[in-house]
Coordinates of C-alpha atoms in Angstrom, one line a residue:
M154 CA 44.5 61.5 66.9
K155 CA 44.9 60.7 63.7
R156 CA 45.6 64.6 61.4
T157 CA 44.4 65.3 57.8
E158 CA 45.2 68.0 54.8
L159 CA 42.6 70.1 54.6
K160 CA 41.6 69.8 51.2
R161 CA 39.3 72.9 49.2
R162 CA 36.7 71.4 47.5
T163 CA 37.3 74.0 45.1
P164 CA 39.6 75.9 43.5
M165 CA 41.6 78.9 43.7
K166 CA 40.2 81.1 41.2
R167 CA 43.2 82.2 38.8
I168 CA 44.0 86.3 37.5
S169 CA 44.2 86.6 34.9
K170 CA 47.1 88.0 33.5
K171 CA 45.7 91.7 32.1
M172 CA 44.8 92.1 35.9
Q173 CA 47.9 91.4 37.3
R174 CA 48.9 93.7 34.0
Q175 CA 46.8 96.2 36.0
R176 CA 48.0 95.4 39.8
A177 CA 51.8 96.1 38.5
K178 CA 50.4 99.1 37.3
E179 CA 48.5 100.6 40.3
V180 CA 51.9 99.4 42.7
V181 CA 53.3 102.4 40.5
L182 CA 51.2 104.8 40.7
K183 CA 50.7 105.0 43.8
K184 CA 54.6 104.8 44.5
Q185 CA 54.2 108.2 42.3
I186 CA 51.2 109.6 44.6
L187 CA 53.6 108.9 47.7
K188 CA 56.2 110.4 46.4
E189 CA 54.6 113.0 46.2
Q190 CA 53.2 113.9 48.4
G191 CA 56.6 113.2 50.2
R192 CA 56.6 110.4 52.3
C193 CA 59.1 109.5 55.1
G194 CA 62.1 107.7 55.4
M195 CA 61.0 105.0 57.0
D196 CA 58.4 103.0 55.6
D197 CA 57.7 103.6 51.7
S198 CA 54.3 103.3 52.2
R199 CA 53.6 106.5 54.8
A200 CA 53.4 108.8 54.9
A201 CA 51.4 112.3 55.7
C202 CA 47.1 112.4 55.3
L203 CA 45.6 114.5 52.0
I204 CA 43.0 115.8 53.9
C205 CA 43.6 114.5 57.5
G206 CA 47.0 115.5 58.6
K207 CA 47.9 112.7 60.4
W208 CA 51.2 109.8 59.0
A209 CA 50.2 106.4 58.3
L210 CA 50.1 104.1 56.5
L211 CA 48.5 105.3 53.4
H212 CA 45.3 103.5 50.3
K213 CA 45.2 104.5 46.9
H214 CA 41.2 105.8 46.2
E215 CA 39.8 106.1 43.4
I216 CA 37.7 109.1 42.8
K217 CA 35.4 108.1 40.5
S218 CA 35.2 105.2 41.3
R219 CA 35.3 102.1 38.0
G220 CA 31.4 101.8 38.1
Q221 CA 31.1 105.6 37.1
C222 CA 33.5 105.7 34.6
G223 CA 36.6 105.9 36.3
D224 CA 40.1 105.1 35.6
A225 CA 41.7 103.7 38.4
L226 CA 45.6 104.6 36.2
D227 CA 44.5 108.3 36.0
R228 CA 46.9 110.4 38.5
K229 CA 43.5 112.1 38.6
N230 CA 42.0 110.4 39.6
C231 CA 43.3 109.0 42.2
V232 CA 44.0 110.2 46.7
C233 CA 46.6 108.6 48.9
I234 CA 45.1 109.0 52.1
C235 CA 44.7 106.9 55.6
G236 CA 42.3 103.9 55.9
S237 CA 40.5 105.9 58.2
C238 CA 39.6 108.6 56.0
H239 CA 39.6 106.2 52.9
E240 CA 37.0 104.2 54.7
D241 CA 34.9 107.2 55.1
C242 CA 34.4 108.1 51.0
T243 CA 34.1 104.3 50.4
N244 CA 30.8 104.5 53.1
G245 CA 30.1 108.3 51.9
I246 CA 30.6 110.5 54.8
I247 CA 33.0 111.8 53.1
K248 CA 33.1 113.5 49.4
L249 CA 36.6 113.4 47.2
V250 CA 35.3 116.0 43.9
V251 CA 37.8 117.6 41.7
D252 CA 37.5 121.2 40.5
E253 CA 40.4 122.2 38.2
D254 CA 43.4 121.1 39.2
D255 CA 42.0 121.7 43.2
L256 CA 40.5 118.9 45.6
V257 CA 36.9 119.4 47.9
V258 CA 37.0 116.9 50.3
T259 CA 33.0 117.6 51.8
W260 CA 32.0 116.0 55.4
V261 CA 27.8 114.6 54.1
K262 CA 26.5 115.0 57.2
T263 CA 28.5 118.5 59.0
S264 CA 28.1 120.7 55.6
K265 CA 32.2 121.1 55.9
T266 CA 34.7 121.7 53.5
K267 CA 38.2 121.6 52.8
R268 CA 40.1 122.9 49.3
I269 CA 43.2 121.1 48.2
L270 CA 44.5 123.1 46.2
N271 CA 46.9 121.9 43.2
Y272 CA 46.8 118.2 44.9
M273 CA 49.2 116.6 42.7
K274 CA 51.6 118.9 43.5
P275 CA 54.1 117.7 44.9
L276 CA 54.7 119.2 48.1
E277 CA 58.2 120.8 49.9
V278 CA 59.9 118.4 52.0
T279 CA 61.5 120.3 55.1
A280 CA 64.5 118.1 56.4

């Protein structure tokens, strides 16, 4: 059987230079947050989740989304959490709110709350 190359009907959308710069800044911000949270020595993106406490690959989550006039590059608006907690935050199961320097985590269905004190302060890592 003769095989031919697959051809795209439409060209791939290019990412603008402005968006490339913003994504690069977001990567730098994520590395800074992971450094503050006390990352594992083996992998740069593995650290303890602020919400559930398990060691996993972390995702950068914006507490106040861009649609709600949140800034993706503001340190007070971003937090690194594990994939399952990030999915729950995105789906509305977990609600994150910043109260002064503390991060308040609320589970919507059970009304259980957890307060993370000074979530932007670097954690003490003991070896």
